[in-house]
MMTF fields as JSON, N, C-alpha, C and O atoms, coordinates in Angstrom:
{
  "mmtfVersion": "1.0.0",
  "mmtfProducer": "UNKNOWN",
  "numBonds": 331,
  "numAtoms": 332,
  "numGroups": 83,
  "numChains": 1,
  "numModels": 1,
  "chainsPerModel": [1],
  "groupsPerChain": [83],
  "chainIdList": ["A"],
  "bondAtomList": [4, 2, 8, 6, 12, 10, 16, 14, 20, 18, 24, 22, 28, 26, 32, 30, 36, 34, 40, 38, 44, 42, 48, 46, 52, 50, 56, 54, 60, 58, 64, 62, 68, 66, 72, 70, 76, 74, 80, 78, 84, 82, 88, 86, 92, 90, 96, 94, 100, 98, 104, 102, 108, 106, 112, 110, 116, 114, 120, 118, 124, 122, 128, 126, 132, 130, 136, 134, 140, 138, 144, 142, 148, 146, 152, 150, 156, 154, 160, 158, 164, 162, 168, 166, 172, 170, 176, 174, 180, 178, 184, 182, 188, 186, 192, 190, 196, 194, 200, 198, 204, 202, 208, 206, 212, 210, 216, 214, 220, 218, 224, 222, 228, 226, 232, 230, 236, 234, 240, 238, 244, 242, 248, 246, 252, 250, 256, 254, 260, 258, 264, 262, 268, 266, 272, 270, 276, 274, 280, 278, 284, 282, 288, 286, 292, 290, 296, 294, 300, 298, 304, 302, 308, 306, 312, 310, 316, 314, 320, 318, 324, 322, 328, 326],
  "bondOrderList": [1, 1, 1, 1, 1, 1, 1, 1, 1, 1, 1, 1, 1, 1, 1, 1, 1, 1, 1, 1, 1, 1, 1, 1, 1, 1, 1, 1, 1, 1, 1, 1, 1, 1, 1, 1, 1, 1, 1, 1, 1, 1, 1, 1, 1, 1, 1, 1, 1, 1, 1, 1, 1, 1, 1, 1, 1, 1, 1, 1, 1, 1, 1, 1, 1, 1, 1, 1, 1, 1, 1, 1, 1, 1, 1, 1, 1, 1, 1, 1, 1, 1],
  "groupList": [{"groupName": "UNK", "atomNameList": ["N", "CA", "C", "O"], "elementList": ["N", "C", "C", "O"], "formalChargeList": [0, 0, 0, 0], "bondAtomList": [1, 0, 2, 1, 3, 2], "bondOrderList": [1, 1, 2], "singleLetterCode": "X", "chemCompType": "L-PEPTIDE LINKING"}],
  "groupTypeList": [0, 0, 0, 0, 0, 0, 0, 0, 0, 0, 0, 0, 0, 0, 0, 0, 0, 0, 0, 0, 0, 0, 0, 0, 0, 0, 0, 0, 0, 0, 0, 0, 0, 0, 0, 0, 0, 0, 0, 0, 0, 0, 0, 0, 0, 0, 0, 0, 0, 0, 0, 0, 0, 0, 0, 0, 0, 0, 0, 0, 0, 0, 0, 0, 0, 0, 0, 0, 0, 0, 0, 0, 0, 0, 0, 0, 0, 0, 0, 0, 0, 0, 0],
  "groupIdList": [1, 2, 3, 4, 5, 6, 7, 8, 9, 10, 11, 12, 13, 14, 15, 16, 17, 18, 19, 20, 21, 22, 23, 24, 25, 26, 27, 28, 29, 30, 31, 32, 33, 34, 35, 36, 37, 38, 39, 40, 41, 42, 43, 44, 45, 46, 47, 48, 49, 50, 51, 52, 53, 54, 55, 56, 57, 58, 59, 60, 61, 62, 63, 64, 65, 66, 67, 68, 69, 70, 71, 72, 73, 74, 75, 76, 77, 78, 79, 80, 81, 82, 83],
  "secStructList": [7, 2, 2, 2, 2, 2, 2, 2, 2, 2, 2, 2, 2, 2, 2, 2, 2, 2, 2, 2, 2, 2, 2, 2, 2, 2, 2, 2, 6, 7, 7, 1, 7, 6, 2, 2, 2, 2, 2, 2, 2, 2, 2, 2, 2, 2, 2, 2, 2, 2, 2, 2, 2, 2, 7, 6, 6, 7, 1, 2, 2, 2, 2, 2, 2, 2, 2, 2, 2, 2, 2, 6, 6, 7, 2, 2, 2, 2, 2, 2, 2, 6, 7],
  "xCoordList": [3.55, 2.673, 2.279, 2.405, 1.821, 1.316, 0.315, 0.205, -0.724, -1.867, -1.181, -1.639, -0.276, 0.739, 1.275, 1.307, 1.792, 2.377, 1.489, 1.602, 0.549, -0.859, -1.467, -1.644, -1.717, -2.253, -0.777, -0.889, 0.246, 1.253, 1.366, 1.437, 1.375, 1.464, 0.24, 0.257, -1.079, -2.394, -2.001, -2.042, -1.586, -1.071, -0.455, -0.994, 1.149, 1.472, 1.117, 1.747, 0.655, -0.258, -1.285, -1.263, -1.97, -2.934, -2.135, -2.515, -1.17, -0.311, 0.469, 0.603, 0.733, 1.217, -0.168, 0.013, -0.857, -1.464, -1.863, -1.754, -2.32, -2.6, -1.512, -1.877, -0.116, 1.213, 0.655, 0.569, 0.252, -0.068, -0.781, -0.2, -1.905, -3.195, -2.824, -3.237, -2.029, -1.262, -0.537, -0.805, 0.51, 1.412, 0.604, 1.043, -0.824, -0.97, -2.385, -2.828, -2.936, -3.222, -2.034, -2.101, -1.013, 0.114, 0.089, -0.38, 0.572, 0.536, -0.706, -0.292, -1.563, -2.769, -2.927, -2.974, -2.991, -2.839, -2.056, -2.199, -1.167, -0.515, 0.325, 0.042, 1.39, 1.596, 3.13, 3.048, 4.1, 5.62, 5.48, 4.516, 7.602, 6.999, 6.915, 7.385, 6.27, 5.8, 6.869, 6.55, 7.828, 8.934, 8.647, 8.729, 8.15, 7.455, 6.372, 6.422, 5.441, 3.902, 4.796, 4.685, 5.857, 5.894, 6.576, 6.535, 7.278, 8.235, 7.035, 7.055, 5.736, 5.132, 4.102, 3.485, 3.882, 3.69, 3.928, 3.27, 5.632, 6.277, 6.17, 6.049, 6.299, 6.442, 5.2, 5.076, 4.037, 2.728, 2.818, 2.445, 3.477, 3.725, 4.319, 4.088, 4.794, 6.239, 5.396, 5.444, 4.522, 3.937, 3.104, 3.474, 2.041, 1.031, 1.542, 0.885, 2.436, 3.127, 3.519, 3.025, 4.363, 4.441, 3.501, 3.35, 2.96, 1.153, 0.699, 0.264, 0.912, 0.16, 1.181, 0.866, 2.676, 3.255, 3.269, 3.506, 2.957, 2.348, 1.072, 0.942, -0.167, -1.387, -2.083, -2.55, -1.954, -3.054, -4.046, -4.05, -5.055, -6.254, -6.583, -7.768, -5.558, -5.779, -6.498, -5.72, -7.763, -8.102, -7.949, -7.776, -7.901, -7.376, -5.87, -5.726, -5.116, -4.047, -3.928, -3.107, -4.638, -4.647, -5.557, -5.144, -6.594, -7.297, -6.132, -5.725, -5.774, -4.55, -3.263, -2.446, -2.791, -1.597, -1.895, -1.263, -3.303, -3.978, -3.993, -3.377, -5.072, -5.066, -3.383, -3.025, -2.738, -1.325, -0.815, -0.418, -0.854, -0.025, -0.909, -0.231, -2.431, -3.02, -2.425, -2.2, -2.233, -1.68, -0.773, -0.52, 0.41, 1.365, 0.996, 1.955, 0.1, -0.223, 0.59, 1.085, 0.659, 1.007, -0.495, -0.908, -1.3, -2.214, -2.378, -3.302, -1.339, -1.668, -1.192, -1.847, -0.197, 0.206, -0.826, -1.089, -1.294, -2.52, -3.615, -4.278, -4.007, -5.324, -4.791, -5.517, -3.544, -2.643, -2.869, -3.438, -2.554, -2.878, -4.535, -4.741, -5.849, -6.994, -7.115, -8.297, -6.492, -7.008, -6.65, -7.185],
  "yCoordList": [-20.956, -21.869, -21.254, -20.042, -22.033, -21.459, -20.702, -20.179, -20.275, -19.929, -18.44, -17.574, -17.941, -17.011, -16.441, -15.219, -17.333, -16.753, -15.93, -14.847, -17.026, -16.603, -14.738, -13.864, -14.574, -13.78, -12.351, -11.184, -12.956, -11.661, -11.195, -10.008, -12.305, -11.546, -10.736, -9.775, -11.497, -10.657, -8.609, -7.622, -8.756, -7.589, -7.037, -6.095, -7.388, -6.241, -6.462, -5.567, -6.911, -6.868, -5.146, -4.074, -5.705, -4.111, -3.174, -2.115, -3.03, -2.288, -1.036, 0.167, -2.226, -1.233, -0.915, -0.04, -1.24, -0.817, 0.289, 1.287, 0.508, 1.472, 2.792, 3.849, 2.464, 3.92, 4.186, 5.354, 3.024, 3.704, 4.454, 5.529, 4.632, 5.439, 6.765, 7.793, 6.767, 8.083, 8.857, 10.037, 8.097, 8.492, 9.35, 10.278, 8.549, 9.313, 10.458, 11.161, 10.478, 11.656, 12.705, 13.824, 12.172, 13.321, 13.718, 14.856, 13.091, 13.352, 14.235, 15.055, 14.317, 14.424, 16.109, 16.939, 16.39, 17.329, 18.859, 19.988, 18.38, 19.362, 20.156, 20.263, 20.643, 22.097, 21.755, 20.6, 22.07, 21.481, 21.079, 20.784, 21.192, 20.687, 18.993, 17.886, 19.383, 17.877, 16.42, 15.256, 16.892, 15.373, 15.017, 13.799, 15.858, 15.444, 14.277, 13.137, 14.758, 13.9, 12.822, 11.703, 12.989, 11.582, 10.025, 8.809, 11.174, 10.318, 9.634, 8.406, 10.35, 9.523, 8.704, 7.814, 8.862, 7.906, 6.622, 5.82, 6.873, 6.105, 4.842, 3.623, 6.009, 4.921, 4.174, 3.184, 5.193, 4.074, 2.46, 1.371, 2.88, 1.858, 0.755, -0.367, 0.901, 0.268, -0.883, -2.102, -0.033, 0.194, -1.441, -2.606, -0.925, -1.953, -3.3, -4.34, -3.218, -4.213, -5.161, -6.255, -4.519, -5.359, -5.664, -6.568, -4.995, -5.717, -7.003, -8.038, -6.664, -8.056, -9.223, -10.411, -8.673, -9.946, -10.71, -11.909, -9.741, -10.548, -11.113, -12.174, -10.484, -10.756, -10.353, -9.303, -12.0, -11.783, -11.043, -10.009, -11.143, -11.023, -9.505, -9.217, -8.408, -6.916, -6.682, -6.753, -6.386, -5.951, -4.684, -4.492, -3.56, -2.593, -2.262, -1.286, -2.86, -2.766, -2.861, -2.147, -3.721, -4.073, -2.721, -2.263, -2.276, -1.249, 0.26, 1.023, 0.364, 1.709, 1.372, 2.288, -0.268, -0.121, 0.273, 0.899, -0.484, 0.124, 1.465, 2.004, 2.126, 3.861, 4.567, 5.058, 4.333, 5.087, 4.598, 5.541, 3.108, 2.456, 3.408, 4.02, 3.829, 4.292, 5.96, 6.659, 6.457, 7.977, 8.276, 9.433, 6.633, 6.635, 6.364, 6.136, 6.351, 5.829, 4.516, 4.237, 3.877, 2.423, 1.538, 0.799, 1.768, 1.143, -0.323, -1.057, -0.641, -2.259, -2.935, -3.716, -2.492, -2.742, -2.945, -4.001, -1.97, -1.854, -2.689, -3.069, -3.143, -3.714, -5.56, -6.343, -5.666, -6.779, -6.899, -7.891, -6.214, -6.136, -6.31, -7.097, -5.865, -5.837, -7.311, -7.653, -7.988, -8.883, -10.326, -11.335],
  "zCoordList": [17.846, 17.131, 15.784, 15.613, 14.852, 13.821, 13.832, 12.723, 14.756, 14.605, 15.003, 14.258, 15.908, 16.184, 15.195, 15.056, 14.339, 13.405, 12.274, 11.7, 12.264, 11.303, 11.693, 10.846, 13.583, 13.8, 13.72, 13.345, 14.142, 13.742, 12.213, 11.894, 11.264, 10.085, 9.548, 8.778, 10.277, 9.668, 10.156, 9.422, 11.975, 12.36, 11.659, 11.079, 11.333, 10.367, 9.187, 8.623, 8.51, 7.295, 7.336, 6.73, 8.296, 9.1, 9.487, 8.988, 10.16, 10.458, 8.954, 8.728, 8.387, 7.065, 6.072, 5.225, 6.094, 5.262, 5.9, 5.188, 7.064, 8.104, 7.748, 7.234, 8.144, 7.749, 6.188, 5.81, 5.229, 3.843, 4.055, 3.905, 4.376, 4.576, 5.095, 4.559, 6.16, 6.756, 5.703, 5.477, 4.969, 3.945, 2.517, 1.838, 2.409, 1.5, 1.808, 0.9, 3.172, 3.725, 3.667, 3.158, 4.24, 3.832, 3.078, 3.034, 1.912, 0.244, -0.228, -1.048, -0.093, -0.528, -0.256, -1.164, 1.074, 2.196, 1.646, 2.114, 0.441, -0.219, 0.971, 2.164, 0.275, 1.051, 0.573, 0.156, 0.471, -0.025, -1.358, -2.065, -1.642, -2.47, -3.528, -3.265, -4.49, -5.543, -5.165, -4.919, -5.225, -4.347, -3.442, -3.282, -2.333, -1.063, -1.378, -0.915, -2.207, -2.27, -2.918, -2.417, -4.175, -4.733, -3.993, -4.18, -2.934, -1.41, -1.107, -1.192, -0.684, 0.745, -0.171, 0.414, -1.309, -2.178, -2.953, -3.616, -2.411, -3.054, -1.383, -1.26, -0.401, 0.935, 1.4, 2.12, 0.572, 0.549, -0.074, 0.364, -1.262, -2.097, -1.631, -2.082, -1.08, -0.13, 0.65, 0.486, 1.645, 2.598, 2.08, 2.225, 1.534, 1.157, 0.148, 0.191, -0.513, -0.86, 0.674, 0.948, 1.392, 2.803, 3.498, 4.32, 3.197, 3.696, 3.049, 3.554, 1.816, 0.729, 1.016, 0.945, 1.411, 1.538, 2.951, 3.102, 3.997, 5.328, 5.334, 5.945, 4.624, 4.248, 3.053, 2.612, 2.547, 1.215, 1.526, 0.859, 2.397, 2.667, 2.855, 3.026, 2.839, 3.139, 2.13, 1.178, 1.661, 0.443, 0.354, -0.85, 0.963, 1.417, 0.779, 0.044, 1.005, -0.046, -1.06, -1.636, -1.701, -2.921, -3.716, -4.781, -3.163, -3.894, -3.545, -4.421, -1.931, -2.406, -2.888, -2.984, -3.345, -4.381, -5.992, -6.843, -5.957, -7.394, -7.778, -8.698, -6.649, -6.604, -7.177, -8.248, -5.992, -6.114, -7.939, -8.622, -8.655, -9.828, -10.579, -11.404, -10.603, -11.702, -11.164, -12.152, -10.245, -10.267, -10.797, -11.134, -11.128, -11.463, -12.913, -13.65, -13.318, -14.939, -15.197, -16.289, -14.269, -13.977, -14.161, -13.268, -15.606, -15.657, -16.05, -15.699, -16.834, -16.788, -15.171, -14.482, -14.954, -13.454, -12.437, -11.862, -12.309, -11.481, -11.724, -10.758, -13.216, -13.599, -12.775, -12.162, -13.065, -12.533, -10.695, -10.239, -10.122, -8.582, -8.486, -7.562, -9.104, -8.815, -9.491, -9.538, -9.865, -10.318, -9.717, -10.174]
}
């Protein structure tokens, strides 16, 4: 039913934004090296984009795709997603 469909995409919507959050505790966490952080950064990215496209409504994504575009000095980009 639709209301099914509604509640699976909100899930993985939460779901990825959730591995983002992991990915960039990783990242963050240091220790290896600099390609490492820009990988699990890049898979954050990934991450919360598939979120926004199962659920608008993650606001959560939208503020760590921002975070990660401005680390990336991806600043008009980013001002674009918060908005």
């Amino acid at each position: 039913s639709e209301d099914s469909e509604i509640a699976a995409k909100r899930f993985l919507g939460s779901a990825y934004t959730e591995k983002a959050k992991v990915s960039i505790q990783a990242a963050l966490q240091g220790g290896g090296p600099r390609s490492r952080r820009s990988k699990l950064l890049l898979d954050a990215l990934d991450d919360v984009s598939k979120a926004i496209e199962y659920d608008a409504s993650q606001i959560d994504a939208y503020t760590i795709k921002a975070q990660i575009l401005i680390d990336r000095q991806e600043f008009e980009t980013a001002r674009e997603v918060l908005n």
